[in-house]
Amino acid sequence: MTIKVGDRLPATTLVKVTLDGPEQVSTTDYFAGRRVALFAVPGAFTPTCSAQHLPGFVAQGDALKAKGVDEIACTSVNDAFVMKAWGQTSGSAGVTMLADGNADFAKAVGLTMDGSKFGMGTRSQRYTMLVNDGVVEQLFVEAPGEFKVSSAEHLLSEI
């Protein structure tokens, strides 16, 4: 079942990219007591993700924070080392990278896609959610092949 506005995020584990290396974090702890703009991409270093999705959140970081967002985070079905490399090469210092290497989070929220025909296996759908103290406040899921409603600009217009 797909998560929806008003639902509490399921308890799973993500791997946060830190300067000291990968750090496992529970979603319960990570999202507690703050407002997080979380966006998910099908894959690090993929065209739309690298050219538009991540750069949009980097560029709009200050505007999102001015609207009450405490943290901006990106998740993808990649390992923490790939997420770290993507973050570094993309200049995304203001975005927390959260690896979902086994797609546990994507499955738990019901937002997976089958990328097998592209050699990618199970991946996350492209979406943006605003999470307030662990509860989904806003959720924008893209149609296959689209990049409209999950952009940082769209989220800003909805807050």
PDB file of C-alpha atoms in Angstrom:
ATOM      1  CA  MET A   1       0.000   0.000   0.000  1.00  0.00           C
ATOM      2  CA  THR A   2       1.309   3.447  -0.920  1.00  0.00           C
ATOM      3  CA  ILE A   3       1.874   5.973   1.837  1.00  0.00           C
ATOM      4  CA  LYS A   4      -0.344   9.032   1.766  1.00  0.00           C
ATOM      5  CA  VAL A   5      -0.646  12.459   3.356  1.00  0.00           C
ATOM      6  CA  GLY A   6      -1.380  12.091   7.059  1.00  0.00           C
ATOM      7  CA  ASP A   7       0.385   8.723   7.400  1.00  0.00           C
ATOM      8  CA  ARG A   8       3.305   8.197   9.751  1.00  0.00           C
ATOM      9  CA  LEU A   9       6.470   6.989   8.020  1.00  0.00           C
ATOM     10  CA  PRO A  10       7.136   3.292   8.605  1.00  0.00           C
ATOM     11  CA  ALA A  11      10.046   2.313  10.800  1.00  0.00           C
ATOM     12  CA  THR A  12      12.934   1.274   8.569  1.00  0.00           C
ATOM     13  CA  THR A  13      16.649   1.951   8.373  1.00  0.00           C
ATOM     14  CA  LEU A  14      18.453   4.201   5.923  1.00  0.00           C
ATOM     15  CA  VAL A  15      22.182   4.840   5.661  1.00  0.00           C
ATOM     16  CA  LYS A  16      23.165   8.466   6.097  1.00  0.00           C
ATOM     17  CA  VAL A  17      26.268   9.706   4.323  1.00  0.00           C
ATOM     18  CA  THR A  18      28.527  11.506   6.828  1.00  0.00           C
ATOM     19  CA  LEU A  19      32.068  12.829   6.809  1.00  0.00           C
ATOM     20  CA  ASP A  20      33.022   9.909   9.071  1.00  0.00           C
ATOM     21  CA  GLY A  21      31.486   7.314   6.758  1.00  0.00           C
ATOM     22  CA  PRO A  22      28.131   5.574   6.473  1.00  0.00           C
ATOM     23  CA  GLU A  23      25.840   5.800   9.512  1.00  0.00           C
ATOM     24  CA  GLN A  24      22.701   3.710   9.900  1.00  0.00           C
ATOM     25  CA  VAL A  25      19.714   5.791  10.985  1.00  0.00           C
ATOM     26  CA  SER A  26      16.204   4.712  11.846  1.00  0.00           C
ATOM     27  CA  THR A  27      13.472   6.645  10.105  1.00  0.00           C
ATOM     28  CA  THR A  28      11.725   6.993  13.468  1.00  0.00           C
ATOM     29  CA  ASP A  29      14.698   8.876  14.923  1.00  0.00           C
ATOM     30  CA  TYR A  30      15.765  10.725  11.790  1.00  0.00           C
ATOM     31  CA  PHE A  31      12.400  12.365  11.097  1.00  0.00           C
ATOM     32  CA  ALA A  32      11.409  12.976  14.750  1.00  0.00           C
ATOM     33  CA  GLY A  33      10.798  16.528  15.878  1.00  0.00           C
ATOM     34  CA  ARG A  34      11.532  18.323  12.646  1.00  0.00           C
ATOM     35  CA  ARG A  35      10.275  19.142   9.184  1.00  0.00           C
ATOM     36  CA  VAL A  36      12.204  17.413   6.413  1.00  0.00           C
ATOM     37  CA  ALA A  37      11.851  17.883   2.658  1.00  0.00           C
ATOM     38  CA  LEU A  38      12.647  14.399   1.355  1.00  0.00           C
ATOM     39  CA  PHE A  39      13.003  13.719  -2.325  1.00  0.00           C
ATOM     40  CA  ALA A  40      13.589  10.355  -3.931  1.00  0.00           C
ATOM     41  CA  VAL A  41      15.246   9.608  -7.224  1.00  0.00           C
ATOM     42  CA  PRO A  42      15.468   6.386  -9.248  1.00  0.00           C
ATOM     43  CA  GLY A  43      19.259   6.496  -9.228  1.00  0.00           C
ATOM     44  CA  ALA A  44      22.309   8.569  -8.436  1.00  0.00           C
ATOM     45  CA  PHE A  45      24.139   9.859 -11.511  1.00  0.00           C
ATOM     46  CA  THR A  46      21.110   9.246 -13.760  1.00  0.00           C
ATOM     47  CA  PRO A  47      20.260  12.026 -16.242  1.00  0.00           C
ATOM     48  CA  THR A  48      17.173  13.769 -14.824  1.00  0.00           C
ATOM     49  CA  CYS A  49      18.272  13.155 -11.243  1.00  0.00           C
ATOM     50  CA  SER A  50      21.680  14.749 -11.824  1.00  0.00           C
ATOM     51  CA  ALA A  51      20.689  17.521 -14.220  1.00  0.00           C
ATOM     52  CA  GLN A  52      17.453  18.702 -12.585  1.00  0.00           C
ATOM     53  CA  HIS A  53      16.192  17.014  -9.434  1.00  0.00           C
ATOM     54  CA  LEU A  54      19.187  17.290  -7.079  1.00  0.00           C
ATOM     55  CA  PRO A  55      20.373  20.680  -8.425  1.00  0.00           C
ATOM     56  CA  GLY A  56      16.876  22.109  -7.922  1.00  0.00           C
ATOM     57  CA  PHE A  57      16.919  21.238  -4.223  1.00  0.00           C
ATOM     58  CA  VAL A  58      20.439  22.612  -3.847  1.00  0.00           C
ATOM     59  CA  ALA A  59      19.400  25.883  -5.520  1.00  0.00           C
ATOM     60  CA  GLN A  60      16.159  26.189  -3.523  1.00  0.00           C
ATOM     61  CA  GLY A  61      17.632  25.175  -0.168  1.00  0.00           C
ATOM     62  CA  ASP A  62      17.484  28.627   1.407  1.00  0.00           C
ATOM     63  CA  ALA A  63      13.945  29.256   0.138  1.00  0.00           C
ATOM     64  CA  LEU A  64      12.758  25.922   1.561  1.00  0.00           C
ATOM     65  CA  LYS A  65      14.366  26.666   4.909  1.00  0.00           C
ATOM     66  CA  ALA A  66      12.711  30.103   4.920  1.00  0.00           C
ATOM     67  CA  LYS A  67       9.374  28.257   4.686  1.00  0.00           C
ATOM     68  CA  GLY A  68      10.081  26.169   7.779  1.00  0.00           C
ATOM     69  CA  VAL A  69      11.994  23.196   6.390  1.00  0.00           C
ATOM     70  CA  ASP A  70      14.679  22.099   8.853  1.00  0.00           C
ATOM     71  CA  GLU A  71      16.523  19.692   6.562  1.00  0.00           C
ATOM     72  CA  ILE A  72      16.587  18.629   2.925  1.00  0.00           C
ATOM     73  CA  ALA A  73      17.330  14.978   2.229  1.00  0.00           C
ATOM     74  CA  CYS A  74      17.666  12.826  -0.863  1.00  0.00           C
ATOM     75  CA  THR A  75      17.121   9.082  -0.961  1.00  0.00           C
ATOM     76  CA  SER A  76      17.876   6.604  -3.692  1.00  0.00           C
ATOM     77  CA  VAL A  77      18.248   2.854  -4.078  1.00  0.00           C
ATOM     78  CA  ASN A  78      22.028   3.111  -4.155  1.00  0.00           C
ATOM     79  CA  ASP A  79      24.679   2.318  -1.576  1.00  0.00           C
ATOM     80  CA  ALA A  80      26.125   5.000   0.699  1.00  0.00           C
ATOM     81  CA  PHE A  81      29.401   5.174  -1.226  1.00  0.00           C
ATOM     82  CA  VAL A  82      27.624   5.958  -4.501  1.00  0.00           C
ATOM     83  CA  MET A  83      25.428   8.518  -2.736  1.00  0.00           C
ATOM     84  CA  LYS A  84      28.530  10.148  -1.219  1.00  0.00           C
ATOM     85  CA  ALA A  85      30.283  10.342  -4.591  1.00  0.00           C
ATOM     86  CA  TRP A  86      27.161  11.736  -6.265  1.00  0.00           C
ATOM     87  CA  GLY A  87      26.734  14.344  -3.547  1.00  0.00           C
ATOM     88  CA  GLN A  88      30.366  15.413  -3.774  1.00  0.00           C
ATOM     89  CA  THR A  89      30.442  15.690  -7.562  1.00  0.00           C
ATOM     90  CA  SER A  90      27.096  17.513  -7.573  1.00  0.00           C
ATOM     91  CA  GLY A  91      28.034  20.143  -5.008  1.00  0.00           C
ATOM     92  CA  SER A  92      25.140  19.200  -2.775  1.00  0.00           C
ATOM     93  CA  ALA A  93      26.593  20.090   0.634  1.00  0.00           C
ATOM     94  CA  GLY A  94      23.190  21.366   1.823  1.00  0.00           C
ATOM     95  CA  VAL A  95      21.410  18.086   1.063  1.00  0.00           C
ATOM     96  CA  THR A  96      21.645  15.037   3.328  1.00  0.00           C
ATOM     97  CA  MET A  97      22.163  11.885   1.292  1.00  0.00           C
ATOM     98  CA  LEU A  98      20.261   8.825   2.538  1.00  0.00           C
ATOM     99  CA  ALA A  99      21.111   5.512   0.906  1.00  0.00           C
ATOM    100  CA  ASP A 100      18.350   2.924   0.570  1.00  0.00           C
ATOM    101  CA  GLY A 101      20.573   0.231  -0.922  1.00  0.00           C
ATOM    102  CA  ASN A 102      18.115  -2.659  -0.542  1.00  0.00           C
ATOM    103  CA  ALA A 103      15.034  -0.537  -1.316  1.00  0.00           C
ATOM    104  CA  ASP A 104      13.692  -1.224   2.185  1.00  0.00           C
ATOM    105  CA  PHE A 105      12.385   2.323   2.623  1.00  0.00           C
ATOM    106  CA  ALA A 106      11.009   2.520  -0.933  1.00  0.00           C
ATOM    107  CA  LYS A 107       9.159  -0.773  -0.367  1.00  0.00           C
ATOM    108  CA  ALA A 108       7.905   0.267   3.063  1.00  0.00           C
ATOM    109  CA  VAL A 109       6.321   3.441   1.688  1.00  0.00           C
ATOM    110  CA  GLY A 110       4.996   1.603  -1.384  1.00  0.00           C
ATOM    111  CA  LEU A 111       6.866   3.753  -3.874  1.00  0.00           C
ATOM    112  CA  THR A 112       8.991   1.328  -5.872  1.00  0.00           C
ATOM    113  CA  MET A 113       9.298   0.898  -9.603  1.00  0.00           C
ATOM    114  CA  ASP A 114      10.638  -1.926 -11.710  1.00  0.00           C
ATOM    115  CA  GLY A 115      13.712  -0.721 -13.586  1.00  0.00           C
ATOM    116  CA  SER A 116      14.646  -4.224 -14.766  1.00  0.00           C
ATOM    117  CA  LYS A 117      14.261  -3.413 -18.432  1.00  0.00           C
ATOM    118  CA  PHE A 118      17.019  -0.820 -17.937  1.00  0.00           C
ATOM    119  CA  GLY A 119      19.220  -3.170 -15.882  1.00  0.00           C
ATOM    120  CA  MET A 120      18.395  -1.291 -12.676  1.00  0.00           C
ATOM    121  CA  GLY A 121      16.173  -3.767 -10.790  1.00  0.00           C
ATOM    122  CA  THR A 122      13.874  -2.448  -8.076  1.00  0.00           C
ATOM    123  CA  ARG A 123      14.210   1.304  -7.663  1.00  0.00           C
ATOM    124  CA  SER A 124      12.383   4.128  -5.979  1.00  0.00           C
ATOM    125  CA  GLN A 125       9.813   6.110  -7.861  1.00  0.00           C
ATOM    126  CA  ARG A 126      10.581   9.802  -8.248  1.00  0.00           C
ATOM    127  CA  TYR A 127       8.756  11.801  -5.585  1.00  0.00           C
ATOM    128  CA  THR A 128       9.000  14.549  -3.022  1.00  0.00           C
ATOM    129  CA  MET A 129       7.461  14.426   0.413  1.00  0.00           C
ATOM    130  CA  LEU A 130       7.386  16.940   3.206  1.00  0.00           C
ATOM    131  CA  VAL A 131       7.619  15.083   6.512  1.00  0.00           C
ATOM    132  CA  ASN A 132       6.689  16.834   9.742  1.00  0.00           C
ATOM    133  CA  ASP A 133       7.732  14.967  12.917  1.00  0.00           C
ATOM    134  CA  GLY A 134       7.525  11.647  11.072  1.00  0.00           C
ATOM    135  CA  VAL A 135       4.127  12.324   9.456  1.00  0.00           C
ATOM    136  CA  VAL A 136       3.681  12.946   5.733  1.00  0.00           C
ATOM    137  CA  GLU A 137       2.473  16.525   5.311  1.00  0.00           C
ATOM    138  CA  GLN A 138       2.791  16.726   1.503  1.00  0.00           C
ATOM    139  CA  LEU A 139       3.454  14.042  -1.120  1.00  0.00           C
ATOM    140  CA  PHE A 140       4.049  14.501  -4.835  1.00  0.00           C
ATOM    141  CA  VAL A 141       4.699  11.362  -6.884  1.00  0.00           C
ATOM    142  CA  GLU A 142       5.724  11.650 -10.523  1.00  0.00           C
ATOM    143  CA  ALA A 143       4.053   9.773 -13.333  1.00  0.00           C
ATOM    144  CA  PRO A 144       6.502   7.427 -15.121  1.00  0.00           C
ATOM    145  CA  GLY A 145       9.031   9.396 -17.161  1.00  0.00           C
ATOM    146  CA  GLU A 146       7.865  12.770 -15.809  1.00  0.00           C
ATOM    147  CA  PHE A 147       9.627  15.478 -13.830  1.00  0.00           C
ATOM    148  CA  LYS A 148       7.103  18.087 -12.741  1.00  0.00           C
ATOM    149  CA  VAL A 149       5.503  17.646  -9.324  1.00  0.00           C
ATOM    150  CA  SER A 150       8.570  16.365  -7.471  1.00  0.00           C
ATOM    151  CA  SER A 151      10.700  19.423  -8.166  1.00  0.00           C
ATOM    152  CA  ALA A 152      11.883  21.760  -5.434  1.00  0.00           C
ATOM    153  CA  GLU A 153      10.035  24.593  -7.143  1.00  0.00           C
ATOM    154  CA  HIS A 154       6.746  22.687  -7.032  1.00  0.00           C
ATOM    155  CA  LEU A 155       7.207  21.843  -3.360  1.00  0.00           C
ATOM    156  CA  LEU A 156       7.910  25.510  -2.609  1.00  0.00           C
ATOM    157  CA  SER A 157       4.686  26.526  -4.335  1.00  0.00           C
ATOM    158  CA  GLU A 158       2.719  24.084  -2.158  1.00  0.00           C
ATOM    159  CA  ILE A 159       4.126  24.990   1.269  1.00  0.00           C
TER     160      ILE A 159
END
